[in-house]
């Protein structure tokens, strides 16, 4: 038994077309030139892998600790496929020794020889009948082995070369036929059905690995066809070419995000959605990812030449977690944004500022986190907020007042608020507080009171990337409709005004104004009520 004492980390933040990113860590396998290939999640929470040239099995914990278990026989064996069995052990195949084996989680190994000489078993999977099913690409057969070691073989068509196998959602086993360019199906009673893939020539097809998808269909790789295929349990097929030519997709599995993830021997990890959208993630130069599996830690684990096990952690794409419909800086105004992470995990966040016309608004800002402050001039600020911690973003002073709005993007849930502060040249400062808005409706309603010297101001942010016509419908406090007016706001734009100026029908009255956007994406808004005494307060929209 050997334990790895060295590993190296690729702090490789990869941005993709779908907005996702990931962190790749790689761990060196202790045995040199072991050529790890197959990998699967074990019943003990670790990942188990085969070493094609190392004559060993490896187990890697989700913290990166590697243990190796050598075969009990002295001869070298080419270990290929591995899967978790129904008996709490791992089951594997020895390609050149025509054996199927079992390894317990404590490393005890038992081996069984297949009836067919030179059967060359390659893939193995747990069946719905409590047995293990495996492919014999040398014998053109599908094998079945019970947990007690009894083997039955079922022939498929000549020169089919069955390679990989998986359990389908229909209670049958599905397998790839590498040279026949077909996908096969075998029932638990041994009845075989075959389906030709649309890419039919041997030089451009070659289905390699197969897995059962979350949509009930089977997904497979075409190693020489450079495609990902999908077949329903009724035999309907679709193929999706990879963006990189000669990508040589190999193993495929269901990821923790509900998409299919696959390895490419040209040094990439691929992702395909159920709709067929493919994204590729480069690993490192000179890498040859092979097997891939989802671990108990929610990460993707893959075997990688030369001599490594890789871990890929998916970073969720940031989404809009909140909006502040108004910010003001300069001319005596400051805005202090406070964001709070009440979750148990760190949350990356970006606060992006927008002008009235939707363009990026560059401001002097000071960020304060964990007692340290940093001042810069930028249109956005990014940080990671630790669990139960806060982030403060304060706008700096300018010669004249600049207004806009703030979009808060994060990969987790956040709360927060903003404080507007007005410091006049004479008189006392005044403040108003507004919450971070996490609802993005198409209609917002603002109560107003423009009587006795008071006046209501409003700020609206258009969350659509397209220009929006906002219909303002005005009522008095008796519920009488005063009229309507159209306000046009640019895509990702902002508008702020006092009601009597922009909507003169509200002058000297109380009531409500309903703002309704015709664009998709929604709007947000807030009110600021100014008094004849030079102070103001915030008023929420409804």
XYZ file of C-alpha atoms in Angstrom:
542
model
C 0.000 0.000 0.000
C 1.434 3.356 -1.028
C 0.298 6.835 -0.103
C 0.953 9.853 -2.284
C 2.785 12.619 -0.489
C 2.975 15.083 -3.334
C 0.414 16.816 -5.463
C 0.302 19.950 -7.516
C -2.509 22.392 -8.033
C -3.422 24.107 -11.264
C -5.170 27.257 -10.117
C -6.683 27.416 -13.537
C -9.776 29.617 -13.687
C -11.412 28.853 -17.003
C -14.139 31.037 -18.448
C -16.492 29.484 -20.971
C -19.135 30.387 -23.465
C -21.871 29.490 -21.006
C -20.491 31.624 -18.210
C -19.270 28.734 -16.089
C -15.771 28.361 -14.772
C -13.879 25.770 -12.834
C -10.890 25.014 -10.693
C -8.657 22.108 -11.713
C -6.431 20.353 -9.203
C -4.211 17.450 -10.220
C -2.645 14.805 -7.982
C 0.362 12.699 -8.960
C -0.122 8.913 -8.813
C 2.709 7.354 -6.712
C 3.606 4.591 -9.204
C 5.504 6.104 -12.160
C 4.091 5.559 -15.650
C 1.068 3.750 -14.247
C -1.266 5.139 -16.944
C -4.511 5.491 -14.925
C -7.584 4.872 -17.089
C -10.932 3.833 -15.614
C -12.409 5.723 -12.651
C -15.629 5.450 -10.663
C -17.160 6.733 -7.427
C -16.828 4.111 -4.723
C -19.338 3.192 -2.016
C -16.879 4.507 0.604
C -16.931 8.093 -0.671
C -13.584 7.840 -2.476
C -12.805 7.582 -6.190
C -11.372 4.261 -7.395
C -9.283 3.968 -10.560
C -7.431 1.377 -12.589
C -3.768 1.633 -13.579
C -3.413 0.201 -17.065
C 0.365 -0.194 -16.808
C 0.780 -0.166 -13.042
C -0.770 -3.562 -12.262
C -2.573 -1.760 -9.447
C -5.763 -0.114 -8.293
C -5.833 3.347 -6.835
C -8.151 5.081 -4.450
C -8.155 8.830 -4.029
C -10.074 10.544 -1.253
C -11.929 13.754 -1.956
C -9.099 15.542 -0.129
C -6.526 14.117 -2.566
C -4.996 11.278 -0.519
C -4.032 8.382 -2.840
C -3.731 4.736 -1.793
C -2.668 1.947 -4.187
C -3.515 -1.762 -4.104
C -1.394 -4.171 -6.239
C -2.890 -7.247 -7.872
C -2.128 -10.449 -5.923
C -0.722 -12.180 -9.032
C 2.806 -11.412 -10.138
C 2.103 -11.108 -13.853
C 1.267 -7.696 -15.247
C -2.360 -7.102 -16.171
C -3.917 -4.325 -18.189
C -6.633 -3.019 -15.885
C -9.348 -1.158 -17.745
C -12.975 -0.622 -16.695
C -14.129 -0.325 -13.082
C -17.541 0.182 -11.480
C -19.231 0.103 -8.090
C -21.025 -3.201 -7.573
C -24.315 -3.977 -5.840
C -22.413 -5.765 -3.038
C -20.518 -2.747 -1.716
C -17.310 -3.658 -3.566
C -15.669 -2.465 -6.796
C -15.680 -4.690 -9.895
C -13.135 -4.442 -12.696
C -11.844 -6.126 -15.851
C -8.342 -7.265 -16.791
C -8.122 -6.787 -20.533
C -5.159 -8.973 -21.493
C -5.763 -11.655 -18.836
C -9.434 -12.211 -19.775
C -10.553 -11.780 -16.201
C -13.245 -10.036 -14.222
C -12.325 -9.089 -10.671
C -13.681 -7.793 -7.420
C -11.877 -5.527 -4.958
C -13.356 -4.730 -1.579
C -12.958 -1.277 -0.086
C -10.227 -2.651 2.192
C -8.245 -3.890 -0.820
C -9.086 -7.616 -0.845
C -9.062 -8.868 -4.473
C -10.766 -11.860 -6.122
C -10.387 -12.709 -9.844
C -12.561 -14.768 -12.224
C -11.459 -15.972 -15.683
C -13.946 -15.598 -18.545
C -14.978 -18.795 -20.411
C -13.855 -17.299 -23.739
C -10.099 -17.350 -24.325
C -8.702 -13.949 -25.338
C -12.058 -12.301 -24.622
C -10.361 -8.970 -23.855
C -12.995 -7.539 -21.480
C -13.065 -3.735 -21.426
C -16.190 -2.104 -19.979
C -18.197 -3.132 -16.911
C -21.394 -1.878 -15.252
C -23.874 -2.892 -12.583
C -27.088 -4.283 -14.038
C -30.665 -3.898 -12.822
C -30.694 -7.629 -11.986
C -28.058 -7.406 -9.242
C -25.291 -8.815 -11.461
C -22.349 -7.179 -13.233
C -22.363 -6.911 -17.036
C -19.219 -6.507 -19.118
C -18.108 -6.274 -22.739
C -15.684 -8.649 -24.484
C -14.271 -6.855 -27.488
C -12.018 -9.798 -28.362
C -14.830 -12.334 -28.167
C -17.670 -10.186 -29.587
C -19.729 -11.045 -26.548
C -21.495 -9.453 -23.613
C -20.743 -11.127 -20.313
C -22.720 -11.344 -17.088
C -21.177 -12.238 -13.750
C -23.020 -12.708 -10.498
C -21.553 -11.433 -7.252
C -20.732 -15.082 -6.505
C -18.577 -15.278 -9.644
C -20.808 -17.255 -12.053
C -20.265 -16.052 -15.657
C -22.633 -16.242 -18.651
C -21.735 -14.970 -22.131
C -24.025 -13.719 -24.921
C -22.715 -13.303 -28.500
C -23.261 -10.166 -30.566
C -22.692 -9.668 -34.293
C -19.247 -10.615 -35.697
C -16.553 -7.898 -35.651
C -18.780 -5.658 -33.535
C -16.060 -5.134 -30.896
C -18.310 -4.198 -27.951
C -16.367 -1.826 -25.753
C -18.339 0.121 -23.103
C -21.564 -0.729 -21.297
C -24.071 0.951 -19.000
C -27.492 0.288 -17.480
C -30.340 2.056 -19.271
C -33.515 3.589 -17.890
C -35.528 0.839 -19.602
C -34.150 -2.044 -17.491
C -31.751 -3.227 -20.222
C -27.982 -2.813 -20.734
C -26.669 -0.582 -23.530
C -23.236 -0.890 -25.096
C -21.049 0.555 -27.846
C -19.826 -1.468 -30.830
C -16.564 0.211 -31.738
C -15.891 -1.200 -35.217
C -19.483 -1.902 -36.236
C -20.434 1.744 -35.536
C -23.522 0.640 -33.674
C -25.114 1.006 -30.287
C -26.298 -2.278 -28.829
C -28.986 -3.146 -26.316
C -29.168 -6.381 -24.365
C -31.945 -7.430 -22.048
C -31.202 -9.220 -18.792
C -32.294 -12.424 -20.553
C -29.703 -11.950 -23.283
C -31.761 -10.601 -26.207
C -29.597 -8.265 -28.307
C -30.782 -5.386 -30.525
C -28.398 -3.177 -32.510
C -28.775 0.371 -33.875
C -26.481 1.847 -36.508
C -25.256 5.349 -35.755
C -25.762 7.995 -38.481
C -21.994 8.383 -38.907
C -21.356 4.998 -40.484
C -17.798 4.809 -41.812
C -15.128 3.276 -39.634
C -12.842 6.264 -40.131
C -15.344 8.817 -38.833
C -17.446 7.038 -36.195
C -16.266 4.525 -33.611
C -18.616 4.849 -30.621
C -16.458 4.451 -27.537
C -18.006 5.122 -24.114
C -21.675 5.249 -23.094
C -23.665 6.382 -20.072
C -27.290 6.797 -19.067
C -28.367 10.453 -19.078
C -30.702 12.280 -16.695
C -33.191 12.569 -19.564
C -33.650 8.795 -19.788
C -31.649 8.545 -23.028
C -28.186 7.064 -23.559
C -25.258 9.378 -24.346
C -22.086 8.161 -26.019
C -18.792 9.403 -27.415
C -17.595 8.864 -30.984
C -13.846 8.713 -30.691
C -12.910 9.135 -34.344
C -16.111 10.904 -35.333
C -15.373 13.731 -32.874
C -19.012 13.773 -31.847
C -21.248 13.176 -28.867
C -24.219 10.967 -29.621
C -27.607 10.520 -27.978
C -29.945 7.567 -28.435
C -33.366 7.180 -26.911
C -34.495 3.820 -25.580
C -36.628 3.515 -28.726
C -33.546 3.859 -30.952
C -33.783 7.509 -32.105
C -30.288 9.004 -32.529
C -28.840 12.516 -32.611
C -25.181 13.486 -33.022
C -23.441 16.672 -31.894
C -19.983 17.533 -33.270
C -17.408 18.829 -30.795
C -16.129 22.393 -31.411
C -12.521 21.170 -31.648
C -11.667 19.048 -34.650
C -9.885 15.779 -33.875
C -10.906 16.138 -30.223
C -11.164 12.329 -29.820
C -13.840 12.282 -27.089
C -13.414 9.289 -24.838
C -15.246 8.750 -21.525
C -18.588 10.313 -20.603
C -20.542 10.696 -17.367
C -23.395 12.658 -15.827
C -22.111 15.726 -13.997
C -23.398 17.254 -10.773
C -25.078 20.027 -12.777
C -27.302 17.688 -14.795
C -25.231 18.013 -17.978
C -23.016 15.334 -19.561
C -19.256 15.698 -19.111
C -16.654 13.949 -21.240
C -12.912 13.719 -21.719
C -11.056 14.587 -24.909
C -7.685 12.997 -25.598
C -6.496 16.301 -27.039
C -6.252 17.701 -23.499
C -9.728 18.995 -22.688
C -12.790 18.286 -20.581
C -16.059 18.746 -22.462
C -19.568 19.546 -21.297
C -22.766 19.004 -23.279
C -26.181 20.130 -22.143
C -29.292 18.044 -22.759
C -30.061 20.488 -25.575
C -26.730 19.697 -27.264
C -24.710 22.819 -26.404
C -21.035 21.862 -26.046
C -18.350 23.749 -24.131
C -14.713 22.672 -23.828
C -12.344 23.301 -20.914
C -8.589 22.986 -21.534
C -6.676 21.029 -18.895
C -2.927 21.478 -19.476
C -0.570 21.136 -22.414
C 0.515 17.543 -22.919
C -2.421 16.125 -20.926
C -4.511 13.184 -22.106
C -7.695 12.955 -19.990
C -9.208 9.467 -20.109
C -11.807 8.288 -17.563
C -14.227 10.629 -15.806
C -16.666 10.288 -12.895
C -18.627 12.464 -10.469
C -17.428 12.255 -6.876
C -19.343 12.377 -3.620
C -17.987 15.907 -3.152
C -19.852 17.201 -6.206
C -16.662 17.560 -8.247
C -15.685 15.830 -11.485
C -12.705 13.482 -11.193
C -10.705 12.265 -14.186
C -7.699 10.117 -14.960
C -4.966 11.873 -16.871
C -1.745 10.978 -18.596
C 0.929 11.558 -17.622
C 0.269 9.741 -14.363
C -2.264 11.994 -12.642
C -5.749 12.130 -11.194
C -7.563 15.402 -11.815
C -10.350 17.095 -9.912
C -12.574 19.670 -11.642
C -14.765 21.838 -9.423
C -17.532 23.619 -11.283
C -17.982 27.254 -10.344
C -21.618 28.203 -10.966
C -22.149 31.009 -13.424
C -22.821 34.280 -11.605
C -26.401 35.484 -11.791
C -28.212 38.629 -10.741
C -28.777 38.286 -7.013
C -29.910 41.838 -6.391
C -30.317 45.359 -7.757
C -29.987 48.827 -6.302
C -32.162 50.999 -8.540
C -30.235 54.151 -7.721
C -26.769 55.254 -6.701
C -25.513 58.806 -6.374
C -21.968 60.133 -6.057
C -20.515 63.612 -5.954
C -21.984 67.049 -5.398
C -22.481 66.272 -1.698
C -23.935 62.775 -2.332
C -22.423 59.427 -1.395
C -23.842 55.915 -1.565
C -22.605 53.140 0.726
C -23.598 49.611 -0.333
C -23.474 46.863 2.300
C -23.642 43.228 1.135
C -24.072 40.370 3.609
C -23.362 36.654 3.154
C -25.357 34.654 5.711
C -24.599 31.272 4.098
C -22.038 28.706 5.265
C -19.887 29.014 2.129
C -17.914 31.864 0.577
C -19.724 33.712 -2.215
C -17.948 35.539 -5.073
C -19.685 38.796 -5.974
C -19.413 41.538 -8.585
C -21.072 44.952 -8.242
C -21.437 46.588 -11.664
C -22.395 50.261 -12.079
C -24.501 51.515 -15.017
C -25.106 54.984 -16.464
C -28.516 56.332 -17.479
C -27.800 55.167 -21.046
C -26.885 51.644 -19.901
C -23.150 52.040 -20.403
C -20.600 51.225 -17.714
C -20.383 53.949 -15.069
C -16.858 54.444 -13.763
C -16.728 55.856 -10.229
C -14.220 56.351 -7.437
C -15.123 53.570 -4.998
C -13.759 52.318 -1.710
C -14.265 48.668 -0.752
C -13.986 47.651 2.889
C -13.690 44.017 3.911
C -12.328 42.370 7.052
C -11.121 45.727 8.335
C -9.097 46.585 5.216
C -10.061 49.271 2.697
C -9.024 49.781 -0.893
C -9.842 52.755 -3.136
C -9.957 52.655 -6.910
C -11.808 54.130 -9.869
C -13.753 51.456 -11.723
C -17.091 50.530 -13.298
C -17.296 47.349 -11.237
C -15.772 45.796 -8.146
C -15.349 42.078 -7.437
C -14.687 40.298 -4.166
C -15.400 37.071 -2.291
C -17.509 37.400 0.854
C -16.749 34.789 3.492
C -19.549 33.076 5.446
C -21.337 35.472 7.806
C -19.155 38.354 6.594
C -19.881 41.705 4.945
C -18.569 43.812 2.092
C -18.916 47.602 1.962
C -18.717 49.524 -1.310
C -18.719 53.309 -0.953
C -18.835 55.825 -3.797
C -16.291 58.643 -3.630
C -16.705 62.367 -4.118
C -16.872 64.053 -7.520
C -17.177 67.707 -8.459
C -20.777 67.270 -9.586
C -23.449 64.683 -8.904
C -23.427 61.493 -10.986
C -26.324 59.018 -10.793
C -26.947 55.506 -12.067
C -27.765 52.067 -10.704
C -25.911 48.993 -9.400
C -26.270 45.368 -10.526
C -25.153 42.759 -7.975
C -24.029 39.454 -9.540
C -23.031 36.421 -7.502
C -22.972 32.624 -7.535
C -24.799 32.444 -4.202
C -27.478 34.176 -2.188
C -26.710 37.594 -0.698
C -28.591 40.219 1.260
C -27.850 43.882 1.690
C -28.863 47.498 1.503
C -27.631 50.924 0.443
C -27.468 54.171 2.393
C -27.788 57.449 0.494
C -26.187 60.374 2.282
C -26.593 64.014 1.323
C -24.251 66.569 2.889
C -25.363 70.122 2.033
C -23.018 73.099 2.222
C -25.165 74.448 5.043
C -27.385 72.505 7.391
C -27.261 68.936 8.634
C -26.576 65.790 6.569
C -29.517 63.545 5.754
C -29.653 59.810 5.036
C -32.048 57.275 3.526
C -31.776 53.488 3.406
C -33.057 51.126 0.703
C -32.862 47.318 0.667
C -31.142 45.280 -2.024
C -34.006 44.366 -4.360
C -34.126 40.662 -5.234
C -37.436 40.640 -7.109
C -37.487 41.850 -10.707
C -41.120 42.400 -11.740
C -42.450 44.070 -14.860
C -44.550 46.490 -12.771
C -43.674 48.588 -9.713
C -45.992 50.901 -7.822
C -44.893 53.986 -5.874
C -47.105 55.906 -3.410
C -46.466 59.651 -3.552
C -47.231 62.794 -1.571
C -46.487 66.059 -3.344
C -48.350 68.307 -0.899
C -47.364 70.824 1.786
C -43.925 71.421 0.281
C -43.004 67.722 0.115
C -42.039 66.179 -3.201
C -41.501 62.572 -4.260
C -38.549 61.467 -6.372
C -38.294 58.140 -8.135
C -35.463 56.071 -9.641
C -36.093 53.307 -12.170
C -33.640 50.741 -13.568
C -34.403 48.857 -16.787
C -33.109 45.297 -16.305
C -33.622 44.399 -19.955
C -30.706 44.759 -22.347
C -33.172 46.312 -24.803
C -34.709 49.758 -24.513
C -37.975 49.725 -22.607
C -41.056 51.909 -22.878
C -42.303 52.369 -19.325
C -45.979 53.276 -19.001
C -46.593 55.472 -15.972
C -50.243 55.381 -14.874
C -51.160 57.984 -12.224
C -53.954 57.931 -9.651
C -54.948 60.413 -6.959
C -55.601 59.363 -3.364
C -59.308 58.802 -4.144
C -58.422 56.210 -6.791
C -59.206 58.437 -9.757
C -57.029 57.928 -12.821
C -55.163 61.140 -13.612
C -53.595 59.904 -16.859
C -50.758 57.939 -18.402
C -47.359 58.873 -19.744
C -44.585 56.937 -21.548
C -41.021 57.037 -20.222
C -38.326 55.459 -22.416
C -35.264 53.974 -20.672
C -32.256 52.604 -22.550
C -31.290 48.943 -22.318
C -29.638 48.371 -18.907
C -30.361 52.058 -18.341
C -31.663 54.260 -15.548
C -33.901 57.236 -15.033
C -34.396 59.383 -11.904
C -36.575 62.444 -11.452
C -38.991 64.217 -9.130
C -42.572 63.374 -9.981
C -44.030 66.892 -10.436
C -41.322 67.693 -13.006
C -41.565 64.533 -15.138
C -45.212 63.702 -14.356
C -46.886 67.114 -13.827
C -50.322 65.563 -13.263
C -49.078 64.508 -9.806
C -48.141 68.046 -8.712
C -49.837 69.087 -5.473
C -51.505 65.694 -5.066
C -51.255 62.415 -3.205
C -51.799 58.992 -4.770
C -49.897 56.231 -6.528
C -47.996 55.818 -9.777
C -47.732 52.427 -11.441
C -44.721 51.952 -13.733
C -45.087 49.057 -16.177
C -42.345 47.870 -18.555
C -43.093 46.384 -21.956
C -39.616 44.795 -22.212
C -38.538 41.403 -20.891
C -36.151 41.362 -17.948
C -38.184 43.466 -15.556
C -37.659 46.798 -13.830
C -36.865 47.899 -10.308
C -37.541 51.187 -8.602
C -37.340 53.147 -5.374
C -38.665 56.418 -4.038
C -36.977 59.304 -2.214
C -39.245 61.772 -0.396
C -37.794 65.266 -0.001
C -39.104 67.594 2.711
C -39.297 71.406 2.721
C -36.765 71.297 5.588
C -33.906 70.079 3.372
C -34.046 66.437 4.544
C -35.150 63.299 2.741
C -36.134 59.702 3.406
C -36.565 56.597 1.284
C -39.922 55.160 0.239
C -40.160 51.545 -1.019
C -41.985 50.594 -4.176
C -44.724 47.982 -4.063
